[in-house]
mmCIF file of C-alpha atoms in Angstrom:
data_model
loop_
_atom_site.group_PDB
_atom_site.id
_atom_site.type_symbol
_atom_site.label_atom_id
_atom_site.label_comp_id
_atom_site.label_asym_id
_atom_site.label_seq_id
_atom_site.Cartn_x
_atom_site.Cartn_y
_atom_site.Cartn_z
ATOM 1 C CA MET A 1 107.491 169.435 -19.933
ATOM 2 C CA ALA A 2 111.055 170.107 -18.789
ATOM 3 C CA GLN A 3 110.191 168.617 -15.392
ATOM 4 C CA ALA A 4 108.517 165.624 -17.033
ATOM 5 C CA VAL A 5 111.533 164.901 -19.240
ATOM 6 C CA ASP A 6 113.793 165.244 -16.212
ATOM 7 C CA ALA A 7 111.553 162.854 -14.266
ATOM 8 C CA LEU A 8 111.682 160.191 -16.988
ATOM 9 C CA ARG A 9 115.448 160.417 -17.317
ATOM 10 C CA HIS A 10 115.771 160.063 -13.537
ATOM 11 C CA GLY A 11 113.320 157.144 -13.506
ATOM 12 C CA TRP A 12 110.497 158.822 -11.626
ATOM 13 C CA PRO A 13 106.801 158.212 -12.375
ATOM 14 C CA LEU A 14 104.487 160.642 -14.137
ATOM 15 C CA ALA A 15 100.883 161.259 -13.056
ATOM 16 C CA PHE A 16 98.887 162.170 -16.159
ATOM 17 C CA GLU A 17 95.805 164.332 -15.877
ATOM 18 C CA GLY A 18 92.884 162.203 -17.042
ATOM 19 C CA GLY A 19 95.065 159.083 -17.114
ATOM 20 C CA PRO A 20 97.129 156.737 -14.975
ATOM 21 C CA VAL A 21 100.477 156.976 -13.257
ATOM 22 C CA LEU A 22 103.199 155.733 -15.617
ATOM 23 C CA LEU A 23 106.640 154.525 -14.515
ATOM 24 C CA PRO A 24 109.374 154.319 -17.203
ATOM 25 C CA VAL A 25 110.652 150.756 -17.388
ATOM 26 C CA GLU A 26 114.171 151.511 -18.569
ATOM 27 C CA THR A 27 115.178 154.087 -15.967
ATOM 28 C CA ALA A 28 112.885 153.312 -13.000
ATOM 29 C CA VAL A 29 114.532 153.819 -9.620
ATOM 30 C CA ALA A 30 111.685 152.197 -7.687
ATOM 31 C CA ARG A 31 113.072 148.689 -8.101
ATOM 32 C CA GLU A 32 110.257 147.046 -6.108
ATOM 33 C CA ALA A 33 107.494 148.511 -8.281
ATOM 34 C CA THR A 34 104.988 146.094 -9.818
ATOM 35 C CA SER A 35 101.967 146.470 -12.054
ATOM 36 C CA GLN A 36 99.245 144.401 -13.645
ATOM 37 C CA ARG A 37 99.647 146.228 -16.967
ATOM 38 C CA MET A 38 102.262 147.748 -19.259
ATOM 39 C CA LEU A 39 102.058 150.416 -21.937
ATOM 40 C CA ILE A 40 104.184 149.757 -25.040
ATOM 41 C CA SER A 41 104.314 151.088 -28.595
ATOM 42 C CA ALA A 42 102.418 149.506 -31.467
ATOM 43 C CA ALA A 43 105.693 148.696 -33.222
ATOM 44 C CA ARG A 44 106.990 146.840 -30.181
ATOM 45 C CA ALA A 45 103.631 145.064 -29.836
ATOM 46 C CA ALA A 46 103.962 143.855 -33.426
ATOM 47 C CA THR A 47 107.440 142.496 -32.639
ATOM 48 C CA LEU A 48 105.885 140.618 -29.698
ATOM 49 C CA LYS A 49 103.281 139.110 -32.083
ATOM 50 C CA LEU A 50 100.328 140.976 -30.562
ATOM 51 C CA ALA A 51 99.170 142.789 -33.693
ATOM 52 C CA ASN A 52 96.649 140.053 -34.496
ATOM 53 C CA GLN A 53 94.679 141.022 -31.381
ATOM 54 C CA ARG A 54 91.966 143.596 -31.984
ATOM 55 C CA GLU A 55 93.164 145.985 -29.283
ATOM 56 C CA ALA A 56 96.686 145.985 -30.735
ATOM 57 C CA ALA A 57 95.802 146.097 -34.421
ATOM 58 C CA GLU A 58 95.954 149.877 -34.986
ATOM 59 C CA PRO A 59 99.413 150.423 -36.572
ATOM 60 C CA HIS A 60 100.574 153.541 -34.712
ATOM 61 C CA ALA A 61 98.539 153.507 -31.496
ATOM 62 C CA PRO A 62 100.149 152.646 -28.127
ATOM 63 C CA VAL A 63 99.141 149.265 -26.733
ATOM 64 C CA LEU A 64 98.099 148.348 -23.196
ATOM 65 C CA ILE A 65 99.052 144.779 -22.289
ATOM 66 C CA ALA A 66 98.525 142.389 -19.386
ATOM 67 C CA GLY A 67 100.127 139.032 -18.650
ATOM 68 C CA GLY A 68 99.452 135.972 -16.558
ATOM 69 C CA GLU A 69 101.356 137.522 -13.647
ATOM 70 C CA ASP A 70 102.100 141.058 -12.527
ATOM 71 C CA PHE A 71 105.014 142.799 -14.172
ATOM 72 C CA ASP A 72 108.040 143.743 -12.150
ATOM 73 C CA LEU A 73 111.032 145.562 -13.597
ATOM 74 C CA THR A 74 112.946 142.320 -14.164
ATOM 75 C CA SER A 75 110.189 140.900 -16.346
ATOM 76 C CA ALA A 76 109.273 144.242 -17.931
ATOM 77 C CA LEU A 77 112.706 145.184 -19.234
ATOM 78 C CA PRO A 78 112.993 142.353 -21.819
ATOM 79 C CA ILE A 79 109.563 143.405 -23.111
ATOM 80 C CA ALA A 80 110.815 146.974 -23.542
ATOM 81 C CA ASP A 81 114.344 146.380 -24.814
ATOM 82 C CA PRO A 82 114.920 144.537 -28.118
ATOM 83 C CA ALA A 83 118.598 144.136 -27.233
ATOM 84 C CA LEU A 84 117.398 141.423 -24.848
ATOM 85 C CA ASP A 85 115.333 139.550 -27.440
ATOM 86 C CA LEU A 86 117.970 136.948 -28.218
ATOM 87 C CA ALA A 87 118.522 136.183 -24.517
ATOM 88 C CA ASN A 88 114.772 136.225 -23.797
ATOM 89 C CA PRO A 89 113.107 134.907 -26.960
ATOM 90 C CA LEU A 90 109.932 133.555 -25.325
ATOM 91 C CA LYS A 91 107.844 136.308 -23.758
ATOM 92 C CA GLY A 92 104.221 136.204 -22.730
ATOM 93 C CA PRO A 93 101.616 135.136 -23.369
ATOM 94 C CA PHE A 94 100.167 138.643 -23.231
ATOM 95 C CA ARG A 95 96.769 140.029 -24.087
ATOM 96 C CA ALA A 96 96.092 143.507 -25.385
ATOM 97 C CA GLU A 97 93.489 145.406 -23.382
ATOM 98 C CA HIS A 98 91.141 148.268 -24.192
ATOM 99 C CA LEU A 99 92.829 151.660 -23.863
ATOM 100 C CA ASP A 100 90.446 154.537 -23.128
ATOM 101 C CA TRP A 101 93.114 157.183 -22.474
ATOM 102 C CA GLY A 102 94.650 157.240 -25.936
ATOM 103 C CA ASP A 103 95.749 160.891 -25.912
ATOM 104 C CA VAL A 104 97.630 160.330 -22.659
ATOM 105 C CA ALA A 105 99.240 157.160 -24.026
ATOM 106 C CA ARG A 106 100.410 158.892 -27.199
ATOM 107 C CA ALA A 107 101.809 161.771 -25.159
ATOM 108 C CA ALA A 108 103.707 159.261 -23.004
ATOM 109 C CA MET A 109 105.237 157.645 -26.100
ATOM 110 C CA ASP A 110 106.345 161.053 -27.393
ATOM 111 C CA LEU A 111 107.746 161.977 -23.983
ATOM 112 C CA ALA A 112 109.795 158.787 -23.916
ATOM 113 C CA ARG A 113 111.231 159.568 -27.359
ATOM 114 C CA ILE A 114 112.015 163.168 -26.404
ATOM 115 C CA SER A 115 113.686 161.908 -23.216
ATOM 116 C CA GLY A 116 115.749 159.406 -25.213
ATOM 117 C CA ILE A 117 114.469 156.344 -23.336
ATOM 118 C CA LEU A 118 112.665 153.201 -24.427
ATOM 119 C CA PRO A 119 108.896 153.746 -24.881
ATOM 120 C CA ALA A 120 107.598 151.344 -22.228
ATOM 121 C CA PHE A 121 105.862 152.032 -18.917
ATOM 122 C CA LEU A 122 104.385 150.205 -15.947
ATOM 123 C CA VAL A 123 100.782 151.409 -15.574
ATOM 124 C CA ASP A 124 99.524 152.475 -12.125
ATOM 125 C CA PRO A 125 102.339 150.572 -10.394
ATOM 126 C CA VAL A 126 102.467 149.990 -6.660
ATOM 127 C CA LYS A 127 105.550 151.168 -4.733
ATOM 128 C CA ALA A 128 106.470 153.564 -7.540
ATOM 129 C CA GLY A 129 107.092 156.628 -5.389
ATOM 130 C CA GLU A 130 105.837 160.189 -5.749
ATOM 131 C CA ALA A 131 104.769 161.067 -9.285
ATOM 132 C CA GLN A 132 105.379 164.253 -11.269
ATOM 133 C CA PRO A 133 102.029 165.685 -12.493
ATOM 134 C CA ILE A 134 101.625 166.455 -16.199
ATOM 135 C CA ALA A 135 98.853 166.949 -18.748
ATOM 136 C CA ALA A 136 98.927 165.637 -22.307
ATOM 137 C CA SER A 137 98.231 169.206 -23.465
ATOM 138 C CA ASP A 138 101.612 170.274 -22.037
ATOM 139 C CA LEU A 139 103.279 168.424 -24.913
ATOM 140 C CA ALA A 140 101.437 170.473 -27.533
ATOM 141 C CA GLN A 141 102.503 173.712 -25.857
ATOM 142 C CA TRP A 142 106.105 172.511 -25.636
ATOM 143 C CA SER A 143 106.230 171.652 -29.347
ATOM 144 C CA ASP A 144 104.802 175.028 -30.395
ATOM 145 C CA ALA A 145 107.493 176.350 -32.741
ATOM 146 C CA SER A 146 106.288 179.938 -32.267
ATOM 147 C CA ARG A 147 107.955 179.925 -28.835
ATOM 148 C CA LEU A 148 111.376 179.739 -30.529
ATOM 149 C CA SER A 149 113.391 182.961 -30.718
ATOM 150 C CA ILE A 150 116.861 184.132 -31.716
ATOM 151 C CA ALA A 151 119.161 184.131 -28.691
ATOM 152 C CA THR A 152 122.305 185.604 -30.246
ATOM 153 C CA ARG A 153 124.381 185.784 -33.413
ATOM 154 C CA ALA A 154 128.050 186.276 -34.234
ATOM 155 C CA ARG A 155 130.524 186.230 -37.095
ATOM 156 C CA LEU A 156 132.015 182.750 -37.501
ATOM 157 C CA PRO A 157 134.626 182.114 -40.195
ATOM 158 C CA VAL A 158 134.584 178.409 -41.108
ATOM 159 C CA SER A 159 136.812 176.303 -43.321
ATOM 160 C CA ALA A 160 134.289 176.447 -46.175
ATOM 161 C CA SER A 161 133.978 180.240 -46.031
ATOM 162 C CA ASP A 162 135.424 183.033 -43.940
ATOM 163 C CA ASP A 163 132.284 185.048 -44.649
ATOM 164 C CA ALA A 164 129.865 183.260 -42.355
ATOM 165 C CA GLN A 165 127.604 184.119 -39.453
ATOM 166 C CA ILE A 166 126.165 181.796 -36.815
ATOM 167 C CA VAL A 167 122.735 182.383 -35.285
ATOM 168 C CA ALA A 168 121.592 180.548 -32.156
ATOM 169 C CA PHE A 169 117.938 179.828 -31.396
ATOM 170 C CA ARG A 170 116.355 178.981 -28.069
ATOM 171 C CA SER A 171 112.945 178.175 -26.596
ATOM 172 C CA ALA A 172 112.121 178.670 -22.933
ATOM 173 C CA ASP A 173 110.743 175.122 -22.637
ATOM 174 C CA ASP A 174 113.377 173.192 -24.595
ATOM 175 C CA THR A 175 117.018 172.598 -23.685
ATOM 176 C CA ARG A 176 117.942 171.905 -27.328
ATOM 177 C CA GLU A 177 119.603 174.938 -28.915
ATOM 178 C CA HIS A 178 119.452 174.879 -32.717
ATOM 179 C CA VAL A 179 121.755 177.008 -34.858
ATOM 180 C CA ALA A 180 121.860 178.399 -38.369
ATOM 181 C CA LEU A 181 125.045 179.104 -40.302
ATOM 182 C CA ILE A 182 124.618 181.817 -42.933
ATOM 183 C CA ILE A 183 127.196 181.678 -45.749
ATOM 184 C CA GLY A 184 127.680 184.845 -47.797
ATOM 185 C CA LYS A 185 125.738 188.103 -47.705
ATOM 186 C CA GLN A 186 122.035 187.739 -46.996
ATOM 187 C CA THR A 187 119.964 189.582 -49.585
ATOM 188 C CA GLY A 188 116.242 189.823 -49.983
ATOM 189 C CA ASP A 189 116.224 189.490 -53.778
ATOM 190 C CA THR A 190 118.101 186.156 -53.962
ATOM 191 C CA VAL A 191 116.596 182.832 -52.920
ATOM 192 C CA PRO A 192 119.172 181.124 -50.685
ATOM 193 C CA LEU A 193 120.498 177.610 -50.956
ATOM 194 C CA VAL A 194 119.279 175.892 -47.771
ATOM 195 C CA ARG A 195 120.178 172.611 -46.125
ATOM 196 C CA LEU A 196 118.334 171.154 -43.123
ATOM 197 C CA HIS A 197 120.917 169.055 -41.338
ATOM 198 C CA SER A 198 119.991 167.009 -38.282
ATOM 199 C CA GLU A 199 122.688 166.590 -35.672
ATOM 200 C CA CYS A 200 124.758 163.420 -36.056
ATOM 201 C CA LEU A 201 127.517 163.042 -33.481
ATOM 202 C CA THR A 202 128.857 159.845 -35.021
ATOM 203 C CA GLY A 203 128.918 161.153 -38.590
ATOM 204 C CA ASP A 204 129.586 164.860 -38.174
ATOM 205 C CA ILE A 205 132.213 164.632 -35.427
ATOM 206 C CA LEU A 206 133.588 161.086 -35.315
ATOM 207 C CA GLY A 207 133.644 160.422 -39.059
ATOM 208 C CA SER A 208 131.321 157.403 -38.972
ATOM 209 C CA LEU A 209 131.091 155.461 -42.227
ATOM 210 C CA LYS A 210 127.684 153.972 -41.314
ATOM 211 C CA CYS A 211 125.885 157.061 -42.632
ATOM 212 C CA ASP A 212 126.535 159.902 -45.075
ATOM 213 C CA CYS A 213 125.871 162.755 -42.628
ATOM 214 C CA GLY A 214 129.409 164.088 -42.330
ATOM 215 C CA PRO A 215 130.053 164.226 -46.101
ATOM 216 C CA GLN A 216 126.593 165.739 -46.630
ATOM 217 C CA LEU A 217 127.360 168.489 -44.114
ATOM 218 C CA ASP A 218 130.728 169.299 -45.706
ATOM 219 C CA ALA A 219 129.333 169.207 -49.242
ATOM 220 C CA ALA A 220 126.435 171.506 -48.327
ATOM 221 C CA LEU A 221 128.742 174.131 -46.847
ATOM 222 C CA ALA A 222 131.053 173.884 -49.861
ATOM 223 C CA ALA A 223 128.125 174.336 -52.259
ATOM 224 C CA MET A 224 126.900 177.398 -50.354
ATOM 225 C CA ALA A 225 130.386 178.904 -50.358
ATOM 226 C CA ALA A 226 130.702 178.330 -54.110
ATOM 227 C CA GLU A 227 127.298 179.915 -54.620
ATOM 228 C CA ALA A 228 128.341 182.979 -52.630
ATOM 229 C CA GLU A 229 131.673 183.336 -54.412
ATOM 230 C CA ALA A 230 130.582 182.744 -57.995
ATOM 231 C CA ASN A 231 127.037 184.075 -58.153
ATOM 232 C CA ASP A 232 126.784 186.573 -55.295
ATOM 233 C CA GLY A 233 124.344 184.146 -53.763
ATOM 234 C CA TRP A 234 124.106 182.937 -50.203
ATOM 235 C CA GLY A 235 123.152 179.897 -48.205
ATOM 236 C CA VAL A 236 121.728 178.818 -44.862
ATOM 237 C CA LEU A 237 122.607 175.627 -43.034
ATOM 238 C CA LEU A 238 120.072 174.799 -40.320
ATOM 239 C CA TYR A 239 121.792 172.551 -37.785
ATOM 240 C CA MET A 240 118.953 170.877 -35.908
ATOM 241 C CA ARG A 241 119.490 169.246 -32.524
ATOM 242 C CA GLN A 242 117.487 166.109 -33.319
ATOM 243 C CA GLU A 243 119.946 163.239 -33.269
ATOM 244 C CA GLY A 244 118.955 159.999 -34.937
ATOM 245 C CA ARG A 245 116.057 161.516 -36.912
ATOM 246 C CA GLY A 246 114.553 162.578 -33.616
ATOM 247 C CA ILE A 247 114.984 159.449 -31.465
ATOM 248 C CA GLY A 248 118.134 160.612 -29.631
ATOM 249 C CA LEU A 249 121.729 159.455 -29.486
ATOM 250 C CA VAL A 250 121.335 156.460 -27.149
ATOM 251 C CA ASN A 251 118.409 155.027 -29.092
ATOM 252 C CA LYS A 252 120.253 155.634 -32.371
ATOM 253 C CA LEU A 253 123.158 153.574 -31.062
ATOM 254 C CA ARG A 254 120.690 150.889 -29.967
ATOM 255 C CA ALA A 255 119.435 150.858 -33.546
ATOM 256 C CA TYR A 256 123.039 150.462 -34.727
ATOM 257 C CA ALA A 257 123.395 147.392 -32.499
ATOM 258 C CA LEU A 258 120.231 145.914 -34.037
ATOM 259 C CA GLN A 259 121.618 146.630 -37.503
ATOM 260 C CA ASP A 260 124.629 144.519 -36.544
ATOM 261 C CA GLN A 261 122.121 141.671 -36.055
ATOM 262 C CA GLY A 262 120.897 142.088 -39.641
ATOM 263 C CA PHE A 263 118.010 144.573 -39.387
ATOM 264 C CA ASP A 264 117.918 147.624 -41.628
ATOM 265 C CA THR A 265 117.470 151.130 -40.224
ATOM 266 C CA VAL A 266 113.673 151.140 -40.452
ATOM 267 C CA GLU A 267 113.337 147.653 -38.957
ATOM 268 C CA ALA A 268 115.719 148.532 -36.125
ATOM 269 C CA ASN A 269 113.684 151.569 -35.122
ATOM 270 C CA GLN A 270 110.489 149.538 -35.247
ATOM 271 C CA ARG A 271 111.931 146.873 -32.960
ATOM 272 C CA LEU A 272 112.805 149.637 -30.524
ATOM 273 C CA GLY A 273 109.189 150.782 -30.686
ATOM 274 C CA LEU A 274 110.257 154.111 -32.175
ATOM 275 C CA PRO A 275 109.345 155.946 -35.394
ATOM 276 C CA ASP A 276 111.855 155.922 -38.236
ATOM 277 C CA GLU A 277 111.106 159.617 -38.818
ATOM 278 C CA ALA A 278 110.492 161.933 -35.846
ATOM 279 C CA ARG A 279 112.189 165.150 -36.906
ATOM 280 C CA ASP A 280 110.650 168.555 -36.185
ATOM 281 C CA PHE A 281 110.334 170.422 -39.465
ATOM 282 C CA ALA A 282 108.036 173.093 -38.007
ATOM 283 C CA THR A 283 110.965 174.310 -35.901
ATOM 284 C CA ALA A 284 113.135 174.516 -39.033
ATOM 285 C CA ALA A 285 110.453 176.617 -40.721
ATOM 286 C CA ARG A 286 110.288 178.893 -37.668
ATOM 287 C CA MET A 287 114.067 179.359 -37.784
ATOM 288 C CA LEU A 288 113.852 180.431 -41.423
ATOM 289 C CA ASP A 289 111.001 182.790 -40.611
ATOM 290 C CA LEU A 290 113.038 184.430 -37.840
ATOM 291 C CA LEU A 291 115.876 184.877 -40.329
ATOM 292 C CA GLY A 292 113.500 186.554 -42.784
ATOM 293 C CA VAL A 293 113.695 183.683 -45.269
ATOM 294 C CA ARG A 294 110.383 182.951 -47.001
ATOM 295 C CA SER A 295 111.588 181.010 -50.068
ATOM 296 C CA VAL A 296 114.405 178.479 -50.376
ATOM 297 C CA ARG A 297 116.264 176.279 -52.794
ATOM 298 C CA LEU A 298 116.305 173.153 -50.660
ATOM 299 C CA MET A 299 119.253 170.736 -50.816
ATOM 300 C CA THR A 300 117.731 167.293 -50.302
ATOM 301 C CA ASN A 301 116.894 163.979 -51.947
ATOM 302 C CA ASN A 302 113.921 163.482 -49.629
ATOM 303 C CA PRO A 303 110.575 164.561 -51.174
ATOM 304 C CA LYS A 304 108.918 164.224 -47.751
ATOM 305 C CA LYS A 305 111.240 166.910 -46.388
ATOM 306 C CA VAL A 306 110.187 169.246 -49.211
ATOM 307 C CA ALA A 307 106.514 168.562 -48.442
ATOM 308 C CA ALA A 308 107.006 169.044 -44.693
ATOM 309 C CA ILE A 309 108.790 172.378 -45.131
ATOM 310 C CA GLU A 310 106.141 173.624 -47.553
ATOM 311 C CA ALA A 311 103.381 172.501 -45.175
ATOM 312 C CA ALA A 312 105.044 174.617 -42.487
ATOM 313 C CA GLY A 313 104.767 177.709 -44.663
ATOM 314 C CA VAL A 314 108.088 177.910 -46.538
ATOM 315 C CA THR A 315 108.097 178.130 -50.339
ATOM 316 C CA VAL A 316 110.503 175.667 -51.963
ATOM 317 C CA THR A 317 111.338 177.119 -55.372
ATOM 318 C CA GLU A 318 113.737 174.310 -56.259
ATOM 319 C CA ARG A 319 114.814 170.937 -54.890
ATOM 320 C CA VAL A 320 118.574 170.761 -55.323
ATOM 321 C CA PRO A 321 119.877 167.150 -55.447
ATOM 322 C CA HIS A 322 122.305 166.279 -52.677
ATOM 323 C CA GLN A 323 123.617 162.779 -53.339
ATOM 324 C CA LEU A 324 127.067 161.538 -52.328
ATOM 325 C CA PRO A 325 128.840 158.249 -53.134
ATOM 326 C CA ASP A 326 128.248 155.304 -50.843
ATOM 327 C CA ASN A 327 130.862 153.128 -49.163
ATOM 328 C CA PRO A 328 130.842 149.467 -48.072
ATOM 329 C CA HIS A 329 129.586 150.443 -44.609
ATOM 330 C CA ASN A 330 126.629 152.638 -45.574
ATOM 331 C CA ALA A 331 125.469 151.147 -48.888
ATOM 332 C CA ARG A 332 122.594 149.268 -47.236
ATOM 333 C CA TYR A 333 121.641 152.334 -45.195
ATOM 334 C CA LEU A 334 121.387 154.464 -48.336
ATOM 335 C CA ALA A 335 119.464 151.737 -50.157
ATOM 336 C CA THR A 336 116.983 151.577 -47.278
ATOM 337 C CA LYS A 337 116.473 155.347 -47.445
ATOM 338 C CA ARG A 338 115.752 154.949 -51.165
ATOM 339 C CA ASP A 339 113.556 151.859 -50.996
ATOM 340 C CA LYS A 340 111.661 152.377 -47.725
ATOM 341 C CA SER A 341 111.808 156.121 -47.082
ATOM 342 C CA GLY A 342 111.316 157.318 -50.643
ATOM 343 C CA HIS A 343 114.615 159.161 -51.119
ATOM 344 C CA LEU A 344 115.504 159.976 -54.702
ATOM 345 C CA LEU A 345 118.738 158.992 -56.410
ATOM 346 C CA LYS A 346 119.312 162.482 -57.757
#
């Protein structure tokens, strides 16, 4: 998996066991490569008005397309990248073709998301260069949360509390290193206040006003510190390395650019051909398990997060509301989370 992700980011083709050779459109270094077919996501196929074709009608299945002429990288990129839609409004006509290697295609879409590139590939291209072999089953092994382990821990006084400890987690197959910040004294007879916080460079570090991530992070730590000081309680902040709800930093910024054109957060992700929710809650549950935490009071307004954590084996004894005021820049974003993603107001 690590080699496959590296190959996609470098623009090299992948040779799938039981499937074709796939060349990533966005990063491809073989500039003379051509193909009769392309693999794209269902969401991108819907944007290209292909969803009325039987082979492209399944909402979440990858779509194999062919055109009147072979695809080269110049013609393929506008199909892959919605940032080019305004400059290239008339694409096609394309036809959706039967796809009999669905597991491979779905693995390729997930690999593109994990690699942070656009989910679009030339299929069995000529002049693509040597391909990196991979099996779709490799993805399942890579995403096995049981492979995660604690790498190290240390005392870490933070502005919210000088009684804090940081714990780093690592998996042999994944370069992302998640951390947990424990506030207060961990005890087995008190259910901790827990917040699952997905990495947000723009909000957590740069103070972006387009989201509420930074204020949510600060408020969660403050609530845990207050809990520890007033009630002899404790808290755990899981800081998950899954930027942009799992689509990566570059694709998140692409979604921001589409929002500037008038699309909401869900619509922007769909135009990119990416899911609006791709976070790994099984890894969060594994982190809690390694910390010896079996039950939590979960700080969230997202009922789906509660359900996902419980499905992964963690008991949620209480959902603690975690709502912060909006501002003129993120009001629509928060409304979209409420109206399309099912977030609660309190």
